[in-house]
CSV table of C-alpha atoms in Angstrom, one decimal:
chain,number,residue,atom,x,y,z
A,27,MET,CA,4.7,197.1,138.4
A,28,ARG,CA,5.8,193.1,138.8
A,29,GLN,CA,7.4,192.0,141.7
A,30,PRO,CA,10.2,189.6,141.6
A,31,LEU,CA,9.7,186.2,141.8
A,32,ALA,CA,11.5,185.8,145.1
A,33,PHE,CA,9.6,188.8,146.9
A,34,ARG,CA,6.6,187.3,146.2
A,35,LEU,CA,7.6,184.3,147.8
A,36,ARG,CA,8.8,185.3,151.2
A,37,PRO,CA,7.1,183.5,154.2
A,38,SER,CA,5.0,185.3,156.4
A,39,ARG,CA,4.7,182.2,159.1
A,40,LEU,CA,7.8,180.3,161.0
A,41,ASP,CA,6.7,177.3,159.0
A,42,GLU,CA,7.5,178.3,156.0
A,43,VAL,CA,10.8,179.6,156.4
A,44,LEU,CA,13.5,177.3,155.1
A,45,GLY,CA,16.6,176.2,156.5
A,46,GLN,CA,17.9,177.6,159.7
A,47,LYS,CA,16.5,174.5,161.8
A,48,HIS,CA,18.9,175.8,164.0
A,49,LEU,CA,16.8,178.7,165.5
A,50,VAL,CA,13.1,178.0,164.0
A,51,GLY,CA,13.6,173.6,164.0
A,52,PRO,CA,11.5,172.4,166.7
A,53,ASN,CA,14.3,173.0,169.5
A,54,GLY,CA,15.6,176.1,167.6
A,55,VAL,CA,16.1,179.1,170.1
A,56,ILE,CA,13.6,181.6,168.1
A,57,ARG,CA,10.7,179.0,168.0
A,58,LYS,CA,11.3,178.8,171.7
A,59,CYS,CA,10.8,182.5,171.5
A,60,ILE,CA,8.0,182.8,169.8
A,61,GLU,CA,6.4,180.0,171.4
A,62,ALA,CA,6.9,182.3,174.5
A,63,GLU,CA,5.7,185.1,172.9
A,64,THR,CA,8.8,187.2,173.5
A,65,ILE,CA,11.9,188.1,171.6
A,66,PHE,CA,15.0,190.0,172.3
A,67,SER,CA,17.2,192.7,170.8
A,68,SER,CA,19.4,190.2,168.4
A,69,ILE,CA,22.3,190.6,165.3
A,70,PHE,CA,21.0,187.8,162.4
A,71,TYR,CA,24.5,187.4,161.1
A,72,GLY,CA,25.5,185.1,157.4
A,73,PRO,CA,25.5,185.0,153.8
A,74,PRO,CA,23.1,186.9,151.4
A,75,GLY,CA,19.8,184.9,150.2
A,76,THR,CA,20.2,183.1,153.8
A,77,GLY,CA,16.3,184.5,155.2
A,78,LYS,CA,17.7,187.1,157.7
A,79,THR,CA,15.6,189.7,156.9
A,80,THR,CA,13.2,187.1,156.4
A,81,LEU,CA,13.0,185.9,159.5
A,82,ALA,CA,12.8,189.1,160.9
A,83,ARG,CA,9.6,190.0,159.4
A,84,VAL,CA,8.0,186.7,160.2
A,85,ILE,CA,9.2,186.8,164.1
A,86,ALA,CA,7.0,190.4,164.2
A,87,GLU,CA,4.1,188.8,162.2
A,88,GLU,CA,4.4,185.6,164.3
A,89,LEU,CA,3.8,187.4,167.4
A,90,LYS,CA,1.9,190.3,165.9
A,91,ARG,CA,3.9,193.4,167.4
A,92,PRO,CA,3.8,195.9,165.2
A,93,TYR,CA,7.5,196.3,163.1
A,94,ARG,CA,8.9,198.9,161.2
A,95,ARG,CA,12.6,198.6,158.3
A,96,PHE,CA,15.4,200.3,158.7
A,97,ASN,CA,18.7,200.8,156.2
A,98,ALA,CA,21.9,201.6,158.1
A,99,VAL,CA,22.9,202.8,155.0
A,100,THR,CA,19.9,205.3,153.3
A,101,GLY,CA,18.0,206.0,156.8
A,102,ASN,CA,18.1,209.1,158.4
A,103,LYS,CA,18.0,210.8,162.0
A,104,LYS,CA,14.2,211.5,160.3
A,105,ASP,CA,13.0,208.4,159.9
A,106,LEU,CA,14.7,207.0,163.5
A,107,ASP,CA,12.8,210.3,164.9
A,108,ALA,CA,9.5,208.8,163.8
A,109,ILE,CA,10.3,205.2,164.5
A,110,PHE,CA,10.8,206.3,168.0
A,111,LEU,CA,7.8,208.2,168.4
A,112,GLU,CA,5.6,205.1,166.9
A,113,ALA,CA,7.5,203.2,169.8
A,114,LYS,CA,6.1,205.1,172.6
A,115,MET,CA,2.8,205.6,170.7
A,116,ALA,CA,3.1,201.9,170.5
A,117,GLY,CA,4.5,200.5,173.9
A,118,GLN,CA,7.4,198.6,172.4
A,119,LEU,CA,8.3,198.4,168.4
A,120,ILE,CA,10.2,195.7,166.9
A,121,MET,CA,12.9,197.6,164.5
A,122,ILE,CA,14.4,195.2,161.8
A,123,CYS,CA,17.6,196.9,160.2
A,124,ASP,CA,18.9,195.9,157.0
A,125,GLU,CA,23.4,196.6,157.4
A,126,VAL,CA,23.3,196.8,160.6
A,127,HIS,CA,26.6,196.8,160.6
A,128,ARG,CA,26.7,201.0,158.8
A,129,LEU,CA,25.0,202.5,161.9
A,130,ASN,CA,27.3,205.2,162.5
A,131,LYS,CA,27.6,207.3,165.7
A,132,ASP,CA,25.2,209.4,165.5
A,133,LYS,CA,22.7,206.7,164.6
A,134,GLN,CA,24.2,203.8,166.9
A,135,ASP,CA,24.0,207.5,170.3
A,136,LEU,CA,19.9,208.0,169.3
A,137,LEU,CA,18.8,204.2,168.9
A,138,LEU,CA,20.6,203.1,172.2
A,139,PRO,CA,19.1,204.0,175.2
A,140,HIS,CA,15.7,203.4,172.9
A,141,VAL,CA,16.9,199.1,172.8
A,142,GLU,CA,18.2,199.8,176.7
A,143,ASP,CA,14.5,200.2,178.0
A,144,GLY,CA,13.4,198.0,175.7
A,145,SER,CA,11.2,200.1,174.0
A,146,ILE,CA,12.7,199.3,170.8
A,147,ILE,CA,12.7,195.8,169.9
A,148,LEU,CA,16.3,196.0,167.4
A,149,ILE,CA,16.7,192.7,164.6
A,150,GLY,CA,20.0,193.4,162.9
A,151,ALA,CA,20.8,191.3,159.2
A,152,THR,CA,24.5,191.9,158.5
A,153,THR,CA,26.4,189.8,156.1
A,154,ALA,CA,29.6,191.0,158.2
A,155,ASN,CA,31.4,189.3,160.9
A,156,PRO,CA,29.2,191.1,163.9
A,157,TYR,CA,32.9,190.1,166.1
A,158,HIS,CA,34.7,192.4,163.7
A,159,SER,CA,31.9,195.2,162.6
A,160,ILE,CA,29.2,195.6,164.6
A,161,ASN,CA,30.1,198.2,167.5
A,162,PRO,CA,30.6,196.9,170.9
A,163,ALA,CA,28.2,199.1,172.2
A,164,ILE,CA,25.1,198.1,170.2
A,165,ARG,CA,26.8,194.1,170.1
A,166,SER,CA,26.7,194.2,173.9
A,167,ARG,CA,23.2,194.5,173.9
A,168,CYS,CA,22.1,192.3,171.2
A,169,HIS,CA,22.0,188.4,171.5
A,170,LEU,CA,24.2,187.3,168.4
A,171,PHE,CA,22.5,184.2,165.7
A,172,GLU,CA,24.4,183.1,162.8
A,173,PHE,CA,22.7,182.1,159.3
A,174,LYS,CA,23.8,179.3,158.0
A,175,PRO,CA,24.1,178.6,154.2
A,176,LEU,CA,20.8,176.5,152.6
A,177,SER,CA,21.7,173.1,151.7
A,178,ASP,CA,20.7,172.0,148.0
A,179,GLU,CA,17.7,169.7,150.0
A,180,ASP,CA,16.0,173.5,151.0
A,181,ILE,CA,17.3,175.0,147.7
A,182,LYS,CA,15.4,172.5,145.7
A,183,GLU,CA,11.6,172.3,148.7
A,184,GLY,CA,12.0,176.2,148.0
A,185,ILE,CA,12.0,176.0,143.8
A,186,GLU,CA,8.9,173.0,144.2
A,187,HIS,CA,7.5,175.7,146.2
A,188,ALA,CA,8.0,178.2,143.9
A,189,LEU,CA,6.8,176.6,140.5
A,190,THR,CA,3.4,175.3,142.4
A,191,ALA,CA,2.5,178.0,144.3
A,192,LYS,CA,-0.2,180.5,143.3
A,193,GLU,CA,1.6,183.3,144.4
A,194,GLY,CA,4.4,181.8,142.6
A,195,LEU,CA,4.8,180.1,138.8
A,196,ASP,CA,1.0,178.7,139.3
A,197,GLY,CA,1.3,175.2,138.4
A,198,LYS,CA,2.2,176.7,134.8
A,199,TYR,CA,5.9,175.3,134.6
A,200,SER,CA,8.4,171.9,135.1
A,201,ILE,CA,11.8,171.7,136.0
A,202,ASP,CA,14.3,168.5,134.8
A,203,ASP,CA,15.9,167.4,137.8
A,204,ASP,CA,19.7,168.0,136.1
A,205,ALA,CA,18.3,171.4,136.0
A,206,LEU,CA,17.3,171.6,139.6
A,207,ASP,CA,20.8,170.2,140.4
A,208,LEU,CA,22.3,172.5,138.6
A,209,ILE,CA,20.4,175.4,140.2
A,210,CYS,CA,21.5,174.5,143.4
A,211,ASP,CA,25.1,173.9,142.4
A,212,THR,CA,25.4,177.1,141.0
A,213,VAL,CA,23.8,179.3,143.9
A,214,ASN,CA,25.7,178.4,147.1
A,215,GLY,CA,22.9,178.0,149.7
A,216,ASP,CA,21.6,181.3,147.8
A,217,ILE,CA,17.8,180.7,147.9
A,218,ARG,CA,17.2,184.4,146.6
A,219,PHE,CA,20.0,183.9,143.5
A,220,ALA,CA,18.3,180.4,143.0
A,221,LEU,CA,14.5,181.7,142.5
A,222,ASN,CA,16.3,184.9,140.5
A,223,ILE,CA,17.4,181.9,137.9
A,224,LEU,CA,14.1,180.3,137.5
A,225,GLU,CA,11.7,182.9,137.0
A,226,ILE,CA,14.2,184.0,134.2
A,227,SER,CA,15.1,180.7,133.3
A,228,ALA,CA,11.1,180.2,133.3
A,229,ILE,CA,10.0,183.6,131.1
A,230,LEU,CA,12.8,181.6,128.3
A,231,SER,CA,11.9,177.6,128.7
A,232,LYS,CA,9.8,176.5,125.2
A,233,GLU,CA,6.1,175.1,126.4
A,234,GLY,CA,6.4,175.2,130.1
A,235,ARG,CA,9.5,173.3,130.8
A,236,ILE,CA,12.7,174.3,132.0
A,237,THR,CA,15.9,172.3,131.1
A,238,ARG,CA,19.4,172.2,131.9
A,239,GLU,CA,20.4,174.0,129.3
A,240,VAL,CA,18.4,176.6,129.9
A,241,VAL,CA,19.5,177.3,132.8
A,242,ALA,CA,23.2,177.5,131.6
A,243,ASP,CA,22.5,179.9,129.2
A,244,ASN,CA,21.4,182.4,132.2
A,245,CYS,CA,23.4,181.4,135.1
A,246,LYS,CA,26.4,182.0,133.5
A,247,ASN,CA,28.7,182.6,136.5
A,248,VAL,CA,28.9,180.4,140.3
A,249,ASN,CA,27.4,182.5,142.8
A,250,ASN,CA,30.7,183.2,145.1
A,251,ARG,CA,29.5,183.3,148.5
A,252,SER,CA,33.1,184.8,149.6
A,253,PHE,CA,31.7,188.0,147.9
A,254,GLY,CA,28.7,188.4,150.1
A,255,SER,CA,30.3,190.3,152.4
A,256,GLU,CA,33.8,191.9,152.7
A,257,ASP,CA,34.9,189.8,156.0
A,258,GLY,CA,34.3,186.8,153.0
A,259,TYR,CA,36.1,188.7,150.6
A,260,TYR,CA,39.3,189.0,153.2
A,261,ASP,CA,38.9,185.1,154.1
A,262,LEU,CA,39.9,184.0,151.2
A,263,LEU,CA,42.6,186.0,151.2
A,264,SER,CA,43.5,184.9,154.0
A,265,ALA,CA,43.2,181.3,153.1
A,266,PHE,CA,45.3,182.2,150.0
A,267,GLN,CA,48.0,183.5,151.7
A,268,LYS,CA,48.6,180.5,154.5
A,269,SER,CA,47.8,178.0,151.6
A,270,ILE,CA,51.0,179.5,149.8
A,271,ARG,CA,52.9,179.4,153.5
A,272,GLY,CA,52.0,175.4,153.9
A,273,SER,CA,53.4,175.0,150.5
A,274,ASP,CA,50.0,173.6,148.9
A,275,ALA,CA,50.1,175.0,145.6
A,276,ASP,CA,47.0,173.2,144.6
A,277,ALA,CA,44.6,175.1,147.5
A,278,ALA,CA,46.4,178.5,146.1
A,279,LEU,CA,45.7,178.2,143.2
A,280,TYR,CA,42.0,177.2,144.4
A,281,TYR,CA,41.8,180.2,146.1
A,282,LEU,CA,43.4,182.6,143.0
A,283,ALA,CA,40.6,181.5,140.7
A,284,LEU,CA,38.0,182.5,143.5
A,285,LEU,CA,39.8,186.2,143.9
A,286,ALA,CA,39.7,186.2,140.3
A,287,GLN,CA,36.0,186.1,140.2
A,288,ALA,CA,36.7,190.2,141.7
A,289,GLY,CA,38.9,190.5,138.5
A,290,ASP,CA,41.3,192.9,141.2
A,291,VAL,CA,44.2,192.5,140.1
A,292,GLU,CA,45.9,195.3,142.9
A,293,ALA,CA,44.5,193.4,145.6
A,294,ILE,CA,46.0,189.5,144.7
A,295,SER,CA,49.2,191.7,144.3
A,296,ARG,CA,49.7,194.0,147.0
A,297,ARG,CA,48.9,190.1,148.9
A,298,LEU,CA,51.7,188.4,146.5
A,299,LEU,CA,54.0,191.0,147.6
A,300,VAL,CA,53.6,190.4,151.2
A,301,ILE,CA,53.5,186.8,150.6
A,302,ALA,CA,57.2,187.2,149.1
A,303,TYR,CA,58.7,189.1,151.8
A,304,GLU,CA,56.7,188.1,154.7
A,305,ASP,CA,56.7,184.0,154.2
A,306,ILE,CA,59.3,183.5,151.9
A,307,GLY,CA,61.7,185.9,152.9
A,308,LEU,CA,65.6,185.8,153.1
A,309,ALA,CA,65.5,181.5,151.5
A,310,ASN,CA,64.7,183.3,148.4
A,311,PRO,CA,65.4,186.8,148.0
A,312,GLN,CA,65.7,186.8,144.4
A,313,LEU,CA,61.4,185.8,144.8
A,314,ALA,CA,60.2,189.3,145.4
A,315,SER,CA,61.7,190.6,142.3
A,316,ARG,CA,60.1,188.4,140.5
A,317,THR,CA,56.8,188.9,142.1
A,318,ILE,CA,56.8,192.1,141.3
A,319,ALA,CA,57.3,191.4,137.8
A,320,ALA,CA,54.4,188.9,137.8
A,321,CYS,CA,52.6,191.6,139.2
A,322,GLU,CA,53.6,193.9,136.7
A,323,ALA,CA,53.0,191.4,133.5
A,324,ALA,CA,48.9,190.9,135.1
A,325,GLU,CA,48.5,194.3,135.6
A,326,HIS,CA,49.3,194.8,131.9
A,327,VAL,CA,46.9,192.1,130.4
A,328,GLY,CA,44.2,192.4,132.5
A,329,PHE,CA,41.8,190.2,133.2
A,330,PRO,CA,40.9,187.4,132.7
A,331,GLU,CA,44.2,186.5,131.1
A,332,ALA,CA,45.6,187.6,133.9
A,333,ILE,CA,45.2,184.8,135.9
A,334,ILE,CA,48.0,183.4,134.0
A,335,PRO,CA,51.5,185.2,134.8
A,336,LEU,CA,49.5,185.4,138.2
A,337,GLY,CA,49.3,181.5,139.1
A,338,ILE,CA,52.2,180.1,137.5
A,339,HIS,CA,53.7,183.0,140.2
A,340,VAL,CA,51.9,181.3,142.8
A,341,ILE,CA,53.1,177.6,141.9
A,342,ASP,CA,57.0,179.6,142.0
A,343,LEU,CA,55.7,181.1,145.5
A,344,CYS,CA,54.3,177.4,146.7
A,345,LEU,CA,57.3,175.4,146.0
A,346,SER,CA,60.4,177.9,147.1
A,347,PRO,CA,62.2,177.4,150.7
A,348,LYS,CA,59.8,179.5,153.1
A,349,SER,CA,61.8,181.3,155.9
A,350,ARG,CA,60.1,184.1,158.5
A,351,THR,CA,63.3,185.0,160.4
A,352,GLY,CA,63.2,188.7,158.7
A,353,VAL,CA,59.5,189.4,159.4
A,354,ASP,CA,59.8,188.0,162.6
A,355,ALA,CA,62.9,190.3,163.2
A,356,VAL,CA,61.1,193.2,162.3
A,357,HIS,CA,58.0,192.3,164.2
A,358,LYS,CA,60.2,192.1,167.5
A,359,ALA,CA,61.8,195.5,166.6
A,360,GLN,CA,58.3,197.0,166.9
A,361,GLY,CA,56.7,195.5,169.9
A,362,ILE,CA,60.3,196.8,171.6
A,363,VAL,CA,60.1,200.6,170.2
A,364,GLU,CA,55.8,200.2,171.3
A,365,SER,CA,56.9,199.7,174.6
A,366,VAL,CA,60.0,202.0,175.4
A,367,ALA,CA,61.9,204.2,173.2
A,368,TYR,CA,66.2,205.0,174.1
A,369,ASP,CA,67.3,208.3,172.8
A,370,VAL,CA,69.8,207.5,169.6
A,371,PRO,CA,74.0,207.5,170.9
A,372,ALA,CA,75.4,211.2,170.8
A,373,TYR,CA,77.8,210.1,168.3
A,374,LEU,CA,75.6,209.3,166.3
A,375,LYS,CA,73.5,212.6,165.8
A,376,LEU,CA,73.3,214.7,162.6
A,377,THR,CA,74.3,216.9,165.1
A,378,PRO,CA,76.8,215.8,167.3
A,379,VAL,CA,76.4,218.5,170.7
A,380,GLY,CA,79.3,218.9,173.3
A,381,LEU,CA,81.1,216.4,171.6
A,382,ASN,CA,84.7,216.6,170.9
A,383,LYS,CA,85.8,216.2,167.3
A,384,ASP,CA,87.7,212.9,168.5
A,385,GLU,CA,84.4,211.8,170.3
A,386,GLN,CA,82.4,212.3,166.8
A,387,TYR,CA,81.4,209.9,164.5
A,388,SER,CA,83.9,210.0,161.9
A,389,TYR,CA,83.3,209.1,158.0
A,390,GLU,CA,86.1,208.3,157.1
A,391,ARG,CA,86.6,205.3,159.1
A,392,TYR,CA,85.7,202.8,157.2
A,393,ASP,CA,87.9,199.9,158.9
A,394,CYS,CA,85.8,200.9,162.3
A,395,PHE,CA,81.9,200.9,161.2
A,396,HIS,CA,81.7,197.5,161.9
A,397,LYS,CA,83.2,197.9,165.8
A,398,ILE,CA,80.8,200.8,166.8
A,399,GLN,CA,78.4,200.6,168.9
A,400,TYR,CA,75.3,201.6,167.2
A,401,LEU,CA,72.2,200.5,169.7
A,402,PRO,CA,71.2,203.0,172.7
A,403,ASP,CA,73.1,201.0,175.6
A,404,GLU,CA,69.7,199.7,177.8
A,405,LEU,CA,70.0,197.7,174.5
A,406,LYS,CA,73.2,197.3,173.5
A,407,ASP,CA,73.4,193.5,174.2
A,408,LEU,CA,69.7,192.8,171.9
A,409,SER,CA,69.2,190.6,169.4
A,410,LEU,CA,66.7,190.1,167.0
A,411,PHE,CA,67.9,188.1,164.3
A,412,GLU,CA,67.4,184.3,164.3
A,413,ALA,CA,68.4,182.4,161.7
A,414,PHE,CA,66.5,179.6,160.2
A,415,ASN,CA,69.3,177.3,158.1
A,416,ALA,CA,66.4,177.8,155.4
A,417,ASN,CA,69.2,177.6,152.7
A,418,ARG,CA,72.7,177.9,151.8
A,419,TYR,CA,71.4,181.9,152.0
A,420,GLU,CA,70.8,182.0,155.0
A,421,GLN,CA,72.8,180.0,156.3
A,422,GLN,CA,75.9,182.3,155.0
A,423,LEU,CA,73.2,185.4,156.4
A,424,LYS,CA,73.3,183.8,160.2
A,425,ALA,CA,77.7,182.8,159.9
A,426,VAL,CA,77.9,186.6,159.2
A,427,TYR,CA,75.6,187.9,161.8
A,428,GLU,CA,77.0,185.4,164.4
A,429,GLU,CA,80.7,186.6,163.4
A,430,LEU,CA,80.0,190.3,163.9
A,431,LYS,CA,77.7,189.4,167.2
A,432,LYS,CA,81.2,188.1,168.8
A,433,ASN,CA,83.2,191.4,168.2
A,434,MET,CA,82.0,194.2,170.7
A,435,ARG,CA,81.0,197.0,169.5
A,436,THR,CA,82.2,200.0,171.8
A,437,SER,CA,80.3,203.3,172.9
A,438,ASP,CA,84.1,205.0,172.9
A,439,LEU,CA,85.0,206.6,169.8
A,440,LYS,CA,87.8,208.3,171.0
A,441,GLU,CA,89.0,204.8,172.2
A,442,LEU,CA,88.6,203.2,168.8
A,443,TYR,CA,89.9,205.7,166.4
A,444,LYS,CA,93.7,205.4,168.4
């Protein structure tokens, strides 16, 4: 079986590792550790194709330490037991754990004592943000090292090495400069993706020459590094909403185009509905119904055409006046009930107990509804809504709210109904 080019070209020495100069350069912390012939349990995190697992393996080989690979998703207790036994026999073992953020509680409970006593040196690799996704018990026992996307120079160096290396393309192919530039523009710092494009382009090239046209035929879609992890996708959604909140239509359309590559109409629609209520709110209440209409249209036509109604509506949201007075009031109410919850006044209960008829809530006294105290006595002076005066409509709401606040509300219904 022929192994993929990216697999065949995996570095075996530290000097062969591409990029990550802050870790493996002359003053890099990983290089310093190897020179000191030691290594600590670590979490390597960053985008796909940046060399996390590769560097973990290089560390073990440079230090001439025994190591084993373990996948947190597919590995089981039996696999871990075998690793623990080997660590006991060897005195110490490096365990390279792919998808370390997927370690469930049972596996963590088994692993932690061995990491604690140093019999296992854990090097975990993940595309997720370890501050959000790694269990604190694991994280506190490890050093965290961030991996950056490779630069265009790093990608070009990797491709040129692949073209000449015996285990690579062995000098049988050449590549035009503009083809090399296209690969760099397409892969977004992912060397694995770059080598995959190079390999298939070489197979389909004529007379051993890889041209821009050949490359273009084999990389129709730009590698969106934001989809390399759940964090990246949610970062896009976050940037999308903040761009609309900041009324930047150009940025919002850019992030919409990136999100559209995932083809998830439902996720985009949910975000737009939240924006319509949270960020636009009372400044333009009619926009919420238009948001629903745009999302329904997008869902009906599906991608790629769905981006048209979504994009037009994003412009509408961006250029609309904004007001967070509504959501701020909601959050204030949530903050109060999270700390304390008072009982409902007796006269507002569904079935009042111990109250005479003239002390109970009267459904017939329409003239008194706005004069009744609805808050518990402990909160009777509470004000949650603070109008922003975003537009005429909200100014009208503010005037009504303040007028109602001027009128004393009472809990003495017997006196009120006289």
